[in-house]
């Protein structure tokens, strides 16, 4: 196993793969340790206390590996624990909400931005705050889509059922004046073709992945100026860990990342008690 420090990418399930894919593209030499807490997914309908406990269990798990940075590739966990995780860890911690908000503000012309996400992400208004920090005169329409994550986790993102659920759920947003829709849950890019079809071509879909990986690149460049941290070399051996079923995780990951992946199963429960 490589002794170079890895980049940890964590999510409640397979959603963070959308961010991991972009990290692999922008930082091809970096080794990724991915953790998906599929056994306890979805996080989005759980209490903030549960989300906090589960997120820190994943964080404590990945901290067993020497790391360069941690990406919380889950909007729900970002909304609940980002600041606390930054205070807790001695390394750069990157969330997905500020990057997603920045990407959306770059694109909107009408100034009306929609945000879809889990119940927790929408309830916390984390995107609304992040967007208005960048541009205070925006109109923001948020909507929770709790039925989307189970479709993705069950490997049904390209099914008639997914088309029916997405069409029915997004109906209240269709016809609103928004020109930009933030996919405020990292699972949703796997449903992007269907979401685009339902919303129409006049709406630009924004995933946080690209902007998050860009922010990570900047942070990595900054820490590699420290003499202790060596730039990565060679072909990285990524590791994917799930608390759930390895076969389903592997199928979704290999399809999305378009490469073979090495998957291990671990429980997350033991490591963190608040
Ligand atoms: N992928 C996660 C997010 O970005 C959470 C999905 C869930 O567990 O509810 O919000």
mmCIF file of N, CA, C and O in Angstrom, residues 8 15 123 187 213:
data_model
loop_
_atom_site.group_PDB
_atom_site.id
_atom_site.type_symbol
_atom_site.label_atom_id
_atom_site.label_comp_id
_atom_site.label_asym_id
_atom_site.label_seq_id
_atom_site.Cartn_x
_atom_site.Cartn_y
_atom_site.Cartn_z
ATOM 1 N N UNK A 8 -9.133 11.858 1.658
ATOM 2 C CA UNK A 8 -10.327 11.119 2.073
ATOM 3 C C UNK A 8 -11.562 11.800 1.498
ATOM 4 O O UNK A 8 -11.665 13.028 1.505
ATOM 5 N N UNK A 15 -23.155 8.719 -3.244
ATOM 6 C CA UNK A 15 -23.229 10.072 -3.815
ATOM 7 C C UNK A 15 -21.875 10.746 -3.949
ATOM 8 O O UNK A 15 -21.598 11.424 -4.937
ATOM 9 N N UNK A 123 -33.733 22.236 5.020
ATOM 10 C CA UNK A 123 -34.208 22.817 6.281
ATOM 11 C C UNK A 123 -33.165 23.760 6.889
ATOM 12 O O UNK A 123 -33.497 24.805 7.442
ATOM 13 N N UNK A 187 -25.732 12.737 -4.484
ATOM 14 C CA UNK A 187 -26.327 11.607 -5.221
ATOM 15 C C UNK A 187 -26.988 12.064 -6.531
ATOM 16 O O UNK A 187 -27.133 11.271 -7.456
ATOM 17 N N UNK A 213 -13.515 20.053 -6.325
ATOM 18 C CA UNK A 213 -12.201 19.505 -6.678
ATOM 19 C C UNK A 213 -11.216 20.638 -6.955
ATOM 20 O O UNK A 213 -10.026 20.533 -6.642
#
